[in-house]
Short mmCIF file of C-alpha atoms in Angstrom, two decimals:
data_model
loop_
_atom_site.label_atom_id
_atom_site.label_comp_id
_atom_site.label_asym_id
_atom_site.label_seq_id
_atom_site.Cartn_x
_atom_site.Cartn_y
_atom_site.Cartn_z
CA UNK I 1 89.25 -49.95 67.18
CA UNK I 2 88.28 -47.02 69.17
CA UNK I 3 90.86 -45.13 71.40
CA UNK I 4 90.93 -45.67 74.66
CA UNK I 5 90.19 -42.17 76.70
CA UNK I 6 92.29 -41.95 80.00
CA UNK I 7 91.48 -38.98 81.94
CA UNK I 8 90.29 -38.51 85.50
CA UNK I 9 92.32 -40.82 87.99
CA UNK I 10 95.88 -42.91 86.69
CA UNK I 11 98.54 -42.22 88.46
CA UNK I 12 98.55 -37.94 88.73
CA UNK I 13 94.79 -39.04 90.37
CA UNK I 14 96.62 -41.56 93.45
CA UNK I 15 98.50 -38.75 94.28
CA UNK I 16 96.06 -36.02 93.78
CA UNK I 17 93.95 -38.20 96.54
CA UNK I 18 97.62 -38.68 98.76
CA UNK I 19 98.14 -34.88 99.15
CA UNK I 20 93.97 -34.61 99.86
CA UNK I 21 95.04 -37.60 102.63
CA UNK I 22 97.53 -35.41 103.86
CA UNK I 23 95.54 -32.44 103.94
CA UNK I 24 92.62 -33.64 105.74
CA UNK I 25 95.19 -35.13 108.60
CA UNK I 26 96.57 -31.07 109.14
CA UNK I 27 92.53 -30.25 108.97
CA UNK I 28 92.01 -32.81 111.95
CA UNK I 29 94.80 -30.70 113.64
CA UNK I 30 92.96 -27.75 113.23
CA UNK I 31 95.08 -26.21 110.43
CA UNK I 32 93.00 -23.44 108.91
CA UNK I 33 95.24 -22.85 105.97
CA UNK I 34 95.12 -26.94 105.04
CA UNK I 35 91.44 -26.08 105.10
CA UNK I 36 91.64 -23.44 102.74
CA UNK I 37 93.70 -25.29 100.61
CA UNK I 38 91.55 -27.97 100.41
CA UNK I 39 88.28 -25.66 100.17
CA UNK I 40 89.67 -23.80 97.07
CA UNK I 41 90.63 -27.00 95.26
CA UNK I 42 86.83 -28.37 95.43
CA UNK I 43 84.87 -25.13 95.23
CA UNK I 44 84.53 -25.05 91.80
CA UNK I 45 84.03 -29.04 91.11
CA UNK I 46 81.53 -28.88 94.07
CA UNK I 47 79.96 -25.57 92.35
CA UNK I 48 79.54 -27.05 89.18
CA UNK I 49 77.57 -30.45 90.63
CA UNK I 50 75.61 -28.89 93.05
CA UNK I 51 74.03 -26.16 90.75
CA UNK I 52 73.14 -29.56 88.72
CA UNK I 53 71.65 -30.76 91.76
CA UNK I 54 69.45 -27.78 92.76
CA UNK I 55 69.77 -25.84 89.77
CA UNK I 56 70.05 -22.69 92.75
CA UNK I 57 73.19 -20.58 92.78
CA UNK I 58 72.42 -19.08 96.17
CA UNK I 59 71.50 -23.00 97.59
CA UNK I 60 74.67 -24.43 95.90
CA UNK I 61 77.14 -21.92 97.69
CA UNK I 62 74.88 -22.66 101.08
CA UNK I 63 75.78 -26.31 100.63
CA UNK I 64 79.47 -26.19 99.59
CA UNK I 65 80.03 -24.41 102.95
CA UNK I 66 77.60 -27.06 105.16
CA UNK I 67 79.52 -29.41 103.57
CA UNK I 68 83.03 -28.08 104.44
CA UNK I 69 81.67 -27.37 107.77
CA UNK I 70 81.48 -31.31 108.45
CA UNK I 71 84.63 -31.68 106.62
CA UNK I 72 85.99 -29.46 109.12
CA UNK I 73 84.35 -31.36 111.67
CA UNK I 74 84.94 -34.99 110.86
CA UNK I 75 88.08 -34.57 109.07
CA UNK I 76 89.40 -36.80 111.53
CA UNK I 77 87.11 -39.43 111.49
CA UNK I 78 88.12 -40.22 107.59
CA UNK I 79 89.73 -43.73 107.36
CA UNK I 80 90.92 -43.33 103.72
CA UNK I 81 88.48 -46.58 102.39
CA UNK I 82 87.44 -44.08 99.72
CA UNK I 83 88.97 -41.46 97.85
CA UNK I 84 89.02 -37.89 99.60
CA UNK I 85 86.88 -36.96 97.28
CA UNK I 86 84.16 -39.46 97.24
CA UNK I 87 83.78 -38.79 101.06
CA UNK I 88 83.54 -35.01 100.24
CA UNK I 89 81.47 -35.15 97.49
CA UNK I 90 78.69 -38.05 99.05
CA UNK I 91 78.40 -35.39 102.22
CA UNK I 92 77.85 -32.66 99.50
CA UNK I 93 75.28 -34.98 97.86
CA UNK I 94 73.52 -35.45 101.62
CA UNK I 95 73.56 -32.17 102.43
CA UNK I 96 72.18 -31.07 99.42
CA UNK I 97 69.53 -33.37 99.62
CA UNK I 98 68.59 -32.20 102.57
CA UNK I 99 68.50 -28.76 101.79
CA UNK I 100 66.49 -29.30 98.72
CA UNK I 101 63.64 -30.69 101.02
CA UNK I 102 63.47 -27.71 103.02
CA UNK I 103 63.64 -25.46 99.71
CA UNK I 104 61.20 -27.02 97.82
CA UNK I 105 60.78 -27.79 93.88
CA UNK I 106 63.41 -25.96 91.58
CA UNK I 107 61.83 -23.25 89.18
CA UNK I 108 59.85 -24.16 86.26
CA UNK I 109 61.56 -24.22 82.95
CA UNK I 110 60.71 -21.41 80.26
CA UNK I 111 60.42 -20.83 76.89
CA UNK I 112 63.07 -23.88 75.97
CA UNK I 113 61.25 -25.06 72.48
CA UNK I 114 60.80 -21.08 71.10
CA UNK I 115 64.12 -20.38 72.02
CA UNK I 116 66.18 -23.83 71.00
CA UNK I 117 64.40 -23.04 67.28
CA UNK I 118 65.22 -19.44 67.42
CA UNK I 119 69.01 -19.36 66.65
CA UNK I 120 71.12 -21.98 64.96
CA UNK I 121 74.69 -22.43 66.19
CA UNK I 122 77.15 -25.36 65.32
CA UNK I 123 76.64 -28.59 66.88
CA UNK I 124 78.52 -29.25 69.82
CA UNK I 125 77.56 -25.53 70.81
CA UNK I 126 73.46 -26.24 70.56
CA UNK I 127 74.55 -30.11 72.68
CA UNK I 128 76.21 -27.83 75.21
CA UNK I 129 72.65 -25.87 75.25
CA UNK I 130 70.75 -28.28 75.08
CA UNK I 131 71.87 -30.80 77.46
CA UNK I 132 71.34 -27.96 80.61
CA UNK I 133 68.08 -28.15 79.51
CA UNK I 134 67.57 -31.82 78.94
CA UNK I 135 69.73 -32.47 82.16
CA UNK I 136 67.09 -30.24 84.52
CA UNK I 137 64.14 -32.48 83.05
CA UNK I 138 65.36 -35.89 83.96
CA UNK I 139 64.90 -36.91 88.32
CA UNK I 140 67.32 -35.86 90.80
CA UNK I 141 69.27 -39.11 91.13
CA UNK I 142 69.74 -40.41 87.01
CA UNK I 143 70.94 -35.96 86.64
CA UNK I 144 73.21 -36.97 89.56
CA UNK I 145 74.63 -40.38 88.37
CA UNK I 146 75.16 -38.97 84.69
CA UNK I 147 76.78 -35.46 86.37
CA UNK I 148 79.25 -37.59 88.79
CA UNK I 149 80.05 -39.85 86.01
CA UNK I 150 81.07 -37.29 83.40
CA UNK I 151 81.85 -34.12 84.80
CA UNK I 152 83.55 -35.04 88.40
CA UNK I 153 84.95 -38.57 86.66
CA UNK I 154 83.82 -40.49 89.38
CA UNK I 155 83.74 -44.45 88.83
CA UNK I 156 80.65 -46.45 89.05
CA UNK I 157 81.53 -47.69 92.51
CA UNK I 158 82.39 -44.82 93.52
CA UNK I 159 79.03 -43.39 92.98
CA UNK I 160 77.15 -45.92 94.97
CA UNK I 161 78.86 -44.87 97.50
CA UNK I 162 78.52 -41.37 97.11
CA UNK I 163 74.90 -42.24 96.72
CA UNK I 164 74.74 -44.73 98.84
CA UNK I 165 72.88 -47.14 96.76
CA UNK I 166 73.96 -50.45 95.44
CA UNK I 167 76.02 -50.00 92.15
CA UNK I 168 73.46 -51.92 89.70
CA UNK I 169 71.43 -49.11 90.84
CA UNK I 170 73.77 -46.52 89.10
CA UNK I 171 74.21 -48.60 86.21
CA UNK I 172 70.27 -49.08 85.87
CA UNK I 173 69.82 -45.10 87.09
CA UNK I 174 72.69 -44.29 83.91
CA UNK I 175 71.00 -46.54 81.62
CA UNK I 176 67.50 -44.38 82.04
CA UNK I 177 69.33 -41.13 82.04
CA UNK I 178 71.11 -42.01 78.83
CA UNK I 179 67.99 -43.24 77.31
CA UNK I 180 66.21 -40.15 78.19
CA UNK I 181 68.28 -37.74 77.34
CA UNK I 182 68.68 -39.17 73.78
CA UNK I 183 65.20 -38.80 73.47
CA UNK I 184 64.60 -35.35 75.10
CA UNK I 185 67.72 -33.83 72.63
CA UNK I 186 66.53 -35.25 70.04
CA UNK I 187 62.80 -33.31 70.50
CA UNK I 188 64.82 -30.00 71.23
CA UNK I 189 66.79 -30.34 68.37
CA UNK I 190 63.37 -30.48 66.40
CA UNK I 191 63.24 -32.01 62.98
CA UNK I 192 66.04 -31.78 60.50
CA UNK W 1 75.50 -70.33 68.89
CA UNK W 2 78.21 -69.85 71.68
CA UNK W 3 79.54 -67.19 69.25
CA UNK W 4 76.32 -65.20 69.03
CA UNK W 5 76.01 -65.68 72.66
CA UNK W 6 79.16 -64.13 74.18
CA UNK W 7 78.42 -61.54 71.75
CA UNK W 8 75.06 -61.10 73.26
CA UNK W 9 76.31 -61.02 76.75
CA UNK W 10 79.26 -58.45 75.39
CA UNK W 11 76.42 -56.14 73.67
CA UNK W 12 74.20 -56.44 76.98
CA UNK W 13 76.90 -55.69 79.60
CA UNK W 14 78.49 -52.87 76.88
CA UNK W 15 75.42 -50.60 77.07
CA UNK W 16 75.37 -50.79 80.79
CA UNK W 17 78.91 -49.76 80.67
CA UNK W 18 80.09 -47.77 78.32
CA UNK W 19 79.73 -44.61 80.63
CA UNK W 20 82.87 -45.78 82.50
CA UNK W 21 84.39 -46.61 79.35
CA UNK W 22 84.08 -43.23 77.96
CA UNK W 23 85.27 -41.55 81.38
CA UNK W 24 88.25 -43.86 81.79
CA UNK W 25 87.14 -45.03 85.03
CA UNK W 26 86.43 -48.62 84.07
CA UNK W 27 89.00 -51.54 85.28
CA UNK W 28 91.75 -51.68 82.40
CA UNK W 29 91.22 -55.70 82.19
CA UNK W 30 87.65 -54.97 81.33
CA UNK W 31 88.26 -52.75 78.56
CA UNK W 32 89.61 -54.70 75.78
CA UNK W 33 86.91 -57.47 74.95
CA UNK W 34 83.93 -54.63 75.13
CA UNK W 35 86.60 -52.16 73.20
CA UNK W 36 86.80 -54.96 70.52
CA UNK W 37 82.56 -55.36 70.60
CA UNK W 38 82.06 -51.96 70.32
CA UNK W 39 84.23 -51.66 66.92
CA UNK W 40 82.28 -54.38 65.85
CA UNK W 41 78.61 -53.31 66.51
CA UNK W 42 77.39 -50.48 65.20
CA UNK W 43 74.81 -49.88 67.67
CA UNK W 44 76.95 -49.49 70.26
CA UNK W 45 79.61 -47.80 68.11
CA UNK W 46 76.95 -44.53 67.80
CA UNK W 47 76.57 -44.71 71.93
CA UNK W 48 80.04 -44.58 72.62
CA UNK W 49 80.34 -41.87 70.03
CA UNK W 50 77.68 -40.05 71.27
CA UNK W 51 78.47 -40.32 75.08
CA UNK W 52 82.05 -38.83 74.46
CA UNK W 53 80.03 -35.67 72.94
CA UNK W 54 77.87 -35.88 75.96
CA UNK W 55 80.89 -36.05 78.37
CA UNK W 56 82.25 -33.56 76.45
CA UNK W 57 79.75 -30.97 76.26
CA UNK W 58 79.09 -31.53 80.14
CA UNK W 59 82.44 -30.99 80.89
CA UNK W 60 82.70 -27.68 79.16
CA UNK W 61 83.01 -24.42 81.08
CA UNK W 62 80.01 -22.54 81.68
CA UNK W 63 79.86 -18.73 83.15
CA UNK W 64 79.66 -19.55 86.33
CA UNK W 65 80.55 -17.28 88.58
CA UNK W 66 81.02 -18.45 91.61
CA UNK W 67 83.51 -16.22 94.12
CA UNK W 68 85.23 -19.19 96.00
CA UNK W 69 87.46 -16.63 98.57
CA UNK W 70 84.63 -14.92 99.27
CA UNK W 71 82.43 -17.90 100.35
CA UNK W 72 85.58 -19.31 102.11
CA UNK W 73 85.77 -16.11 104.52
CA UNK W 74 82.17 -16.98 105.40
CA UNK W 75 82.85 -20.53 106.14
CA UNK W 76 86.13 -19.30 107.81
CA UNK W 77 83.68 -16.61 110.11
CA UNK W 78 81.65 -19.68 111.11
CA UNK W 79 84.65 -21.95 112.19
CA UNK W 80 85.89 -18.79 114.54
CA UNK W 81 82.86 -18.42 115.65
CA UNK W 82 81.01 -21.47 115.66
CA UNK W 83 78.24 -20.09 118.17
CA UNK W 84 76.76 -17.54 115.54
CA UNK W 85 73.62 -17.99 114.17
CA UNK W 86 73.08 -19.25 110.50
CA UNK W 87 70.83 -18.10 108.08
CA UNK W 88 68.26 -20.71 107.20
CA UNK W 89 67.87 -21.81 103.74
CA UNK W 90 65.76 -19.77 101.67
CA UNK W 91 62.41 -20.76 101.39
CA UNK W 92 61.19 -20.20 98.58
CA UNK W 93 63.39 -20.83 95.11
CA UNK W 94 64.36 -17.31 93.63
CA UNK W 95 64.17 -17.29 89.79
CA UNK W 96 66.38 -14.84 89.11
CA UNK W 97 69.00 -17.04 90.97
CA UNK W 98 68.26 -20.92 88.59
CA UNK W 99 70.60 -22.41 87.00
CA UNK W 100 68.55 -21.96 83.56
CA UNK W 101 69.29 -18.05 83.89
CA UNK W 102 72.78 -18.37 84.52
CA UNK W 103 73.62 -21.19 82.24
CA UNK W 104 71.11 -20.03 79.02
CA UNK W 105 71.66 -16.40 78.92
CA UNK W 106 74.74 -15.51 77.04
CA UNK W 107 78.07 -14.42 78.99
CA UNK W 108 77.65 -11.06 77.46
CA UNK W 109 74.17 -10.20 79.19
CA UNK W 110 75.42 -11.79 82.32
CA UNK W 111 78.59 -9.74 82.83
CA UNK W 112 76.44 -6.52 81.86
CA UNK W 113 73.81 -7.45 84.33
CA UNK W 114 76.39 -7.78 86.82
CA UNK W 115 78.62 -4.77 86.11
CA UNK W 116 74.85 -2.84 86.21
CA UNK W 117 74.60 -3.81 89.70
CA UNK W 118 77.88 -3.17 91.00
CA UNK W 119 77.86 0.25 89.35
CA UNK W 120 74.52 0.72 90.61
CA UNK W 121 76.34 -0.41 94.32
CA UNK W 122 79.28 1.50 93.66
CA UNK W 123 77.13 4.93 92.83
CA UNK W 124 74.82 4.65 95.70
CA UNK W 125 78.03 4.19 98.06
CA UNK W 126 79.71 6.98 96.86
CA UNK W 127 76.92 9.47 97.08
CA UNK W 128 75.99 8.27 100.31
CA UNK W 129 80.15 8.77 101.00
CA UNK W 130 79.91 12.05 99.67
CA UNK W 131 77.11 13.00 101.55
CA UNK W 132 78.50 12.16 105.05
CA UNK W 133 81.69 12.98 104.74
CA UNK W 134 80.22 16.78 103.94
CA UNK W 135 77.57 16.38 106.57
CA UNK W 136 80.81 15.46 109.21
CA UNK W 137 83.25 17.91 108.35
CA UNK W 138 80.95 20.42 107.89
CA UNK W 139 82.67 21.43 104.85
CA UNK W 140 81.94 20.39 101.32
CA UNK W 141 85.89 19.52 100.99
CA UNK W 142 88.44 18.42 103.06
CA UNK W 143 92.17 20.24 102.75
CA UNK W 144 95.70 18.60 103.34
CA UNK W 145 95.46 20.89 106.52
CA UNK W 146 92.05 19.38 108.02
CA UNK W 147 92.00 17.95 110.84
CA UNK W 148 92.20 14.02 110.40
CA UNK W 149 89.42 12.62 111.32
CA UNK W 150 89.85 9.15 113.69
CA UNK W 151 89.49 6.43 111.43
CA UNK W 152 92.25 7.11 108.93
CA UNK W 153 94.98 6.06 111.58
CA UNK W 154 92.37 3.86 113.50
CA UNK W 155 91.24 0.01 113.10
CA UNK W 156 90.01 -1.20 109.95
CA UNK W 157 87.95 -4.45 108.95
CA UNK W 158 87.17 -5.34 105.95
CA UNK W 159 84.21 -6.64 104.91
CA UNK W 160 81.73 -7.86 102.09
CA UNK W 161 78.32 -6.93 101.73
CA UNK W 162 75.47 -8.82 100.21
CA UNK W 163 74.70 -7.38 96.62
CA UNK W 164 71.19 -6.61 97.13
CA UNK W 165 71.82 -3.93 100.38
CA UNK W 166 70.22 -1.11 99.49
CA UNK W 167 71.96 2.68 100.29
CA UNK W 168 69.24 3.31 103.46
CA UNK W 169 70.16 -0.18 105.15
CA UNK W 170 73.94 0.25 104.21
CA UNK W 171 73.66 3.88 106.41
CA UNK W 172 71.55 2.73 109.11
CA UNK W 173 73.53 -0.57 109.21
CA UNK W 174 77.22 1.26 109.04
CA UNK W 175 75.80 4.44 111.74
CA UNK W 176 74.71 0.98 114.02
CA UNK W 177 78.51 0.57 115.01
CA UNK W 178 79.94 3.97 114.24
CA UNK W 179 81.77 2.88 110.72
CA UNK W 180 82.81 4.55 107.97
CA UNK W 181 84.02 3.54 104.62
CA UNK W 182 87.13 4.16 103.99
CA UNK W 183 88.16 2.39 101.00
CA UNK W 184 86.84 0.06 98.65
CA UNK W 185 85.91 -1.70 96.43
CA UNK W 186 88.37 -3.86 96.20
CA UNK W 187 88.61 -7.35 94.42
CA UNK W 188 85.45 -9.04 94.82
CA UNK W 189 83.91 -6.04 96.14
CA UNK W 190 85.39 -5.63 99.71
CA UNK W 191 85.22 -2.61 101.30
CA UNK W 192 87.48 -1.54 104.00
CA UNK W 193 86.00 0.17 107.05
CA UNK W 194 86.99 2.35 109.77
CA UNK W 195 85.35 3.57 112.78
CA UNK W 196 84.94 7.03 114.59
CA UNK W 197 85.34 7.51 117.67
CA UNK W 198 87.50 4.77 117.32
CA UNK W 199 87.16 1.85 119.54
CA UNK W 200 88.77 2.46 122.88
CA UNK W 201 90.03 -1.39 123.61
CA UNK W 202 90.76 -4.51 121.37
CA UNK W 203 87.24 -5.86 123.11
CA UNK W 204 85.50 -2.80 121.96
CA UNK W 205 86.65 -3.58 118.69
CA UNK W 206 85.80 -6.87 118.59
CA UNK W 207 82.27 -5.97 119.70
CA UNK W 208 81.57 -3.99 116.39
CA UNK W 209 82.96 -6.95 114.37
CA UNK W 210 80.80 -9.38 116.20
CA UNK W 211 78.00 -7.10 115.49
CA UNK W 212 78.69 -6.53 112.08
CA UNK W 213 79.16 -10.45 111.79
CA UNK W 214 75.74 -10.90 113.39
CA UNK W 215 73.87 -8.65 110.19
CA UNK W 216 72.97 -10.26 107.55
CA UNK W 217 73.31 -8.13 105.51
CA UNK W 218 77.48 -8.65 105.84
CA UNK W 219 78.72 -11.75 104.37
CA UNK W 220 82.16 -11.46 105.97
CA UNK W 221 84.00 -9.24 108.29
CA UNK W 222 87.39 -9.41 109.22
CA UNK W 223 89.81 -7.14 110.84
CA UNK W 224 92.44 -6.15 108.87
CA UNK W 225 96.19 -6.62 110.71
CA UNK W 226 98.81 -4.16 111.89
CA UNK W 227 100.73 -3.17 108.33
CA UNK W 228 98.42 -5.27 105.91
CA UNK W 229 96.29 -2.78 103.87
#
């Protein structure tokens, strides 16, 4: 029997989302240090998915602050039906699809085959390579699903509503991505 | 039949699933019966296995080095003054700036390329510090009996500029509202600023933040308080 693999959202996550509550009630007051608070807790989670999503350092810092902007904005118009941060991170999602439109195609991968056969690390290290690679060649939305569902935790309800898309979409949109991916690491790893 | 059936229906909905299964997010009642298939089939077994190296390696820490504080003061500029203008995103994607460079290069080359630039930054400033301090006093050194000039007792802001400034805009952009540096860097590469003259009023003051707020080139600036260095 494999072991089960509790992580992102038991108990610590309820109240995790109950102090985020709290601090998005003190944000609707116009409390600029609640706002800070809240900023520095999802900078780096929001850093880490939206240079997924545009692959752009300079775009992903644009968006983080667009996107606490609204929060700042709206922060009284959330009715707690979702987690804090499922609102937060479906407006990050919007507004970085919007931005991407006006900024146009990311930048052309290089040189992945010469260098994934140059050097030889362990395993997990050449996955950890490997999958930035294989991530940035799959479409927007299956590098978004697989990104929300393993590196924010994020359940599959959860993102269709980040997404906004019905949730056999995300489940058929995973599928793909997994699919894909096993196929595109496989090619970078090159024969054995 | 009805065996190899639910065991069909098990396998089907377990490779739709096992995502959530792997990042805990899937409803405990659901878990045991696909928990139970996937011990059983092999097929799915190697998924799960390889989805939780997946998760993992997606989950690890890369160099990124993102300077939350410093993008908070900018969002923080913006909800003071929510009349500035914004810049518009950048039209066209800068290589130097994708995620393949920052991710694929090793940590090494991308702390050396940064510490290049700063100490390129941090070289050009002092020269250029160097250069008009001599050029104000007149002298090429300043005594503990010179005469002080008005920005060591007078307001100071601080402020961040973008990396790319170059020494000629930094002078042109700093002689624009009369400011000096006084001090700096300091953790994530403020500078602290003074001005001379200094500003006769608290609106006069405000006036040079505003315009040093309204360059681009500045990515924050904020006016340091009474007894807070």
């Amino acid at each position: 029997m494999i072991s089960a693999e509790q992580d992102p959202m038991p108990a610590s996550g309820r109240s995790s989302d109950e102090r985020e509550c709290a601090l998005l009630v003190r944000i609707a007051g116009r409390d600029s240090a609640a706002m800070k608070e809240l900023y520095l807790l999802y900078h780096r989670r929001l850093a880490r998915f939206l240079m997924r999503l545009t692959t752009r350092y300079d775009l992903a810092e644009e968006i983080i602050n667009d996107t606490f902007w609204v929060v700042w904005q709206h922060a009284g118009d959330f009715r707690g039906a979702s987690r804090v941060s499922t609102w937060i991170l479906g407006i990050a999602y919007r507004r970085g699809l919007k931005t991407l439109r006006y900024a146009g195609p990311p930048p052309a991968d290089i040189e992945v085959e010469a260098e994934a056969a140059s050097d030889e690390p362990a395993r997990q290290e050449e996955l950890n390579e490997w999958l930035d690679v294989a991530l940035r060649r799959l479409p927007l939305e299956q590098r978004t699903v697989i990104e929300l569902a393993y590196h924010v935790g994020h359940s599959c309800e959860e993102i269709a509503s980040i997404m906004q898309c019905p949730v056999n979409t995300v489940k058929t949109r995973m599928f793909h991505a997994r699919r894909k991916l096993k196929t595109l690491l496989t090619t970078l790893a090159g024969p054995d | 039949m009805k065996l190899l059936s639910k065991r069909s229906t098990l396998h089907a909905r377990a490779e739709l699933v096992i995502p959530w299964l792997v990042n805990g997010s899937l409803p405990a009642e659901a878990q045991p019966a696909l928990r139970e298939h996937i011990a059983a089939c092999r097929e799915c077994r190697e998924d799960y296995e390889e989805q939780v190296r997946v998760r993992t390696a997606m989950r690890a820490e890369g160099p990124l080095v993102f300077a939350a504080e410093s993008s908070y003061q900018k969002l923080f500029a913006r909800i003071q003054n929510p009349q500035a203008g914004r810049e518009p995103p950048a039209a066209e994607p800068d290589p130097s700036l994708a995620l393949h460079s920052v991710r694929r290069t090793s940590p090494i080359v991308h702390w050396l390329a940064a510490a290049a630039i700063v100490q390129a930054f941090a070289i050009g400033v002092g020269a250029w510090m160097w250069h008009s301090s001599s050029a104000a006093s007149g002298a090429p050194y300043m005594t503990l009996t010179s005469t002080s000039p008005s920005y060591v007792s007078g307001a100071r802001v601080r402020v961040l500029f973008r990396t790319d400034l170059s020494v000629g805009a930094l002078q042109t952009l700093l002689h624009g509202v009369g400011a000096h540096i006084i001090d700096g860097p300091a953790d994530g590469n403020v500078y602290t600023l003074g001005f001379a003259p200094a500003p006769g009023s608290s609106g006069a003051l405000a006036k040079r933040i505003a315009t040093l707020r309204a360059d681009p080139a500045i990515l924050f600036a904020e006016p340091v308080q009474n007894g807070v260095r």
